[in-house]
Amino acid sequence: MKTQGVFLLQPQDRTKLHEEDWEDVKEESCLDLEEKTIRTQKIYDGKIIRVQLDEVELPDGKTATRELVKHSGAVGVLAVTAENKLVLVKQFRKPLEKTILEIPAGKLEPREDSQACAHRELMEETGYRAERLESIISFYTSPGFADEILHLYRATGLSSGDVQPDSDEFVELTELTLEEAFDRMASGEICDAKTVTALYIWKNQVLGGK
Amino acid sequence: MKTQGVFLLQPQDRTKLHEEDWEDVKEESCLDLEEKTIRTQKIYDGKIIRVQLDEVELPDGKTATRELVKHSGAVGVLAVTAENKLVLVKQFRKPLEKTILEIPAGKLEPREDSQACAHRELMEETGYRAERLESIISFYTSPGFADEILHLYRATGLSSGDVQPDSDEFVELTELTLEEAFDRMASGEICDAKTVTALYIWKNQVLGGK
């Protein structure tokens, strides 16, 4: 094993930040690569994300600043119909300024169980009710700056239920075969981490992998 | 196709925001599901991320607020050695407060070509030089709130070069077989979107998929 210093997260431009906004943090550390928090500063507290800066002590004793986005986590559902088609929703995503095709997904409500959330989101966005929801994997979407975790579930035993719209966001339901879905990935319409991962997992399953 | 309103992004608590901080945005829209920006407000401008709020007009004419994180994009490298082992780095990730195993990766520098960035990050983090780097796929890590795109490359023709540490972050090099890597995914040590995706793509390739 070699240990090396790489990929500099450059010290934050703190010209606009005031010394009194920093809050001291006491923390014990024992891991090799760990970055110990010296102090933290809240930048923004929203409905979806919270943003903060952490001043950290690096393994070599130097300091650096980390920009952190806090998120409550989300679920995604790999749902394949009896016709062997993947259930997808078409949705406009403001950060991308475009409409993309994604597996049904949504943010965890406070203290919501991730499996319950997967049932809820699948039903709300597609009208499908799943007999079974099995956890496939959970992963962090962007560990460099965000703590968002995505819990991916596989839905089986689908039956059509009532659509239960409950908000101001608009989606369109689409169902695609494995080949069609890979074509949409090649054309860039399927282009987000959870959906790309779900597609490869589905293909893996078809190819005989676990 | 059914169109339905789902997954409420609740209006931002704007008690701390001032009317004069909003900036009007002129924009033309023609897409069905599009959310037209009415005005935008900058919240934070950092080294890694920028945060802003957009007040948008929904397809039904109502308004909502979107919390957006802007990021310059990143690359990840799926590099398999002549011994058929995946090259990984162990790194402490402050947002997660833990050390995880990831494929070599890094943020794009301003105006940097993504392939050049992939070559650079692979070399800096692992010491490996790649004869060829082929684009596999690009995906958005978290399209609900962030515009970060991750360009995934496959590196072939690896040769050991000089490690070129250039920063204050510390990583440890690890090389694992496909089976070992899947074990580490099952145990949760491999747990981020780009590495999970890369593992399934590698497995797919081994199973005979494209």
mmCIF file of C-alpha atoms in Angstrom, chain B residues 47-124:
data_model
loop_
_atom_site.group_PDB
_atom_site.id
_atom_site.type_symbol
_atom_site.label_atom_id
_atom_site.label_comp_id
_atom_site.label_asym_id
_atom_site.label_seq_id
_atom_site.Cartn_x
_atom_site.Cartn_y
_atom_site.Cartn_z
ATOM 1 C CA LYS B 47 -14.335 26.153 -4.894
ATOM 2 C CA ILE B 48 -16.191 22.889 -5.522
ATOM 3 C CA ILE B 49 -19.858 23.874 -5.602
ATOM 4 C CA ARG B 50 -22.112 26.842 -6.175
ATOM 5 C CA VAL B 51 -25.580 26.894 -4.634
ATOM 6 C CA GLN B 52 -28.578 28.831 -5.943
ATOM 7 C CA LEU B 53 -32.349 28.956 -5.628
ATOM 8 C CA ASP B 54 -34.519 29.146 -8.724
ATOM 9 C CA GLU B 55 -38.126 30.210 -8.537
ATOM 10 C CA VAL B 56 -39.818 28.336 -11.389
ATOM 11 C CA GLU B 57 -43.120 28.292 -13.233
ATOM 12 C CA LEU B 58 -44.527 24.758 -13.391
ATOM 13 C CA PRO B 59 -46.325 23.306 -16.445
ATOM 14 C CA ASP B 60 -49.685 24.131 -14.784
ATOM 15 C CA GLY B 61 -48.731 27.768 -14.210
ATOM 16 C CA LYS B 62 -48.094 27.437 -10.474
ATOM 17 C CA THR B 63 -44.722 28.349 -9.001
ATOM 18 C CA ALA B 64 -42.196 26.386 -6.948
ATOM 19 C CA THR B 65 -38.654 26.873 -5.687
ATOM 20 C CA ARG B 66 -35.745 24.615 -6.633
ATOM 21 C CA GLU B 67 -32.519 24.302 -4.651
ATOM 22 C CA LEU B 68 -29.648 23.808 -7.101
ATOM 23 C CA VAL B 69 -26.037 22.765 -6.637
ATOM 24 C CA LYS B 70 -23.701 23.617 -9.536
ATOM 25 C CA HIS B 71 -20.552 21.529 -10.038
ATOM 26 C CA SER B 72 -17.950 21.486 -12.823
ATOM 27 C CA GLY B 73 -18.191 17.718 -13.362
ATOM 28 C CA ALA B 74 -15.821 14.857 -12.669
ATOM 29 C CA VAL B 75 -14.247 11.751 -14.139
ATOM 30 C CA GLY B 76 -13.895 8.174 -12.926
ATOM 31 C CA VAL B 77 -11.593 5.487 -14.340
ATOM 32 C CA LEU B 78 -12.329 1.766 -14.619
ATOM 33 C CA ALA B 79 -8.773 0.429 -14.764
ATOM 34 C CA VAL B 80 -8.113 -3.322 -14.805
ATOM 35 C CA THR B 81 -4.506 -4.534 -14.568
ATOM 36 C CA ALA B 82 -2.850 -7.315 -16.593
ATOM 37 C CA GLU B 83 -3.481 -9.528 -13.535
ATOM 38 C CA ASN B 84 -7.202 -8.852 -14.028
ATOM 39 C CA LYS B 85 -7.482 -6.746 -10.900
ATOM 40 C CA LEU B 86 -9.414 -3.514 -10.527
ATOM 41 C CA VAL B 87 -7.419 -0.480 -9.416
ATOM 42 C CA LEU B 88 -9.072 1.230 -6.442
ATOM 43 C CA VAL B 89 -8.191 3.942 -3.985
ATOM 44 C CA LYS B 90 -9.110 4.102 -0.329
ATOM 45 C CA GLN B 91 -10.044 7.615 0.674
ATOM 46 C CA PHE B 92 -11.634 9.395 3.621
ATOM 47 C CA ARG B 93 -14.765 11.208 2.492
ATOM 48 C CA LYS B 94 -15.705 14.048 4.787
ATOM 49 C CA PRO B 95 -19.415 14.171 3.796
ATOM 50 C CA LEU B 96 -19.753 10.511 4.847
ATOM 51 C CA GLU B 97 -17.323 10.719 7.793
ATOM 52 C CA LYS B 98 -15.786 7.454 6.667
ATOM 53 C CA THR B 99 -13.117 5.860 4.520
ATOM 54 C CA ILE B 100 -14.377 4.111 1.387
ATOM 55 C CA LEU B 101 -12.958 2.289 -1.639
ATOM 56 C CA GLU B 102 -13.447 4.019 -4.989
ATOM 57 C CA ILE B 103 -12.208 3.871 -8.543
ATOM 58 C CA PRO B 104 -9.658 6.630 -9.268
ATOM 59 C CA ALA B 105 -11.577 9.848 -9.852
ATOM 60 C CA GLY B 106 -11.444 13.583 -9.634
ATOM 61 C CA LYS B 107 -12.992 16.905 -10.443
ATOM 62 C CA LEU B 108 -12.558 18.537 -13.828
ATOM 63 C CA GLU B 109 -10.383 21.640 -13.731
ATOM 64 C CA PRO B 110 -11.774 24.707 -15.539
ATOM 65 C CA ARG B 111 -11.845 24.034 -19.309
ATOM 66 C CA GLU B 112 -10.092 20.675 -18.838
ATOM 67 C CA ASP B 113 -10.888 17.936 -21.341
ATOM 68 C CA SER B 114 -12.493 14.976 -19.549
ATOM 69 C CA GLN B 115 -10.154 12.404 -21.141
ATOM 70 C CA ALA B 116 -7.097 14.446 -20.170
ATOM 71 C CA CYS B 117 -8.535 14.690 -16.662
ATOM 72 C CA ALA B 118 -8.990 10.897 -16.538
ATOM 73 C CA HIS B 119 -5.327 10.385 -17.554
ATOM 74 C CA ARG B 120 -4.207 12.914 -14.945
ATOM 75 C CA GLU B 121 -6.302 11.552 -12.079
ATOM 76 C CA LEU B 122 -5.314 7.945 -12.766
ATOM 77 C CA MET B 123 -1.650 8.893 -12.754
ATOM 78 C CA GLU B 124 -1.825 11.192 -9.730
#
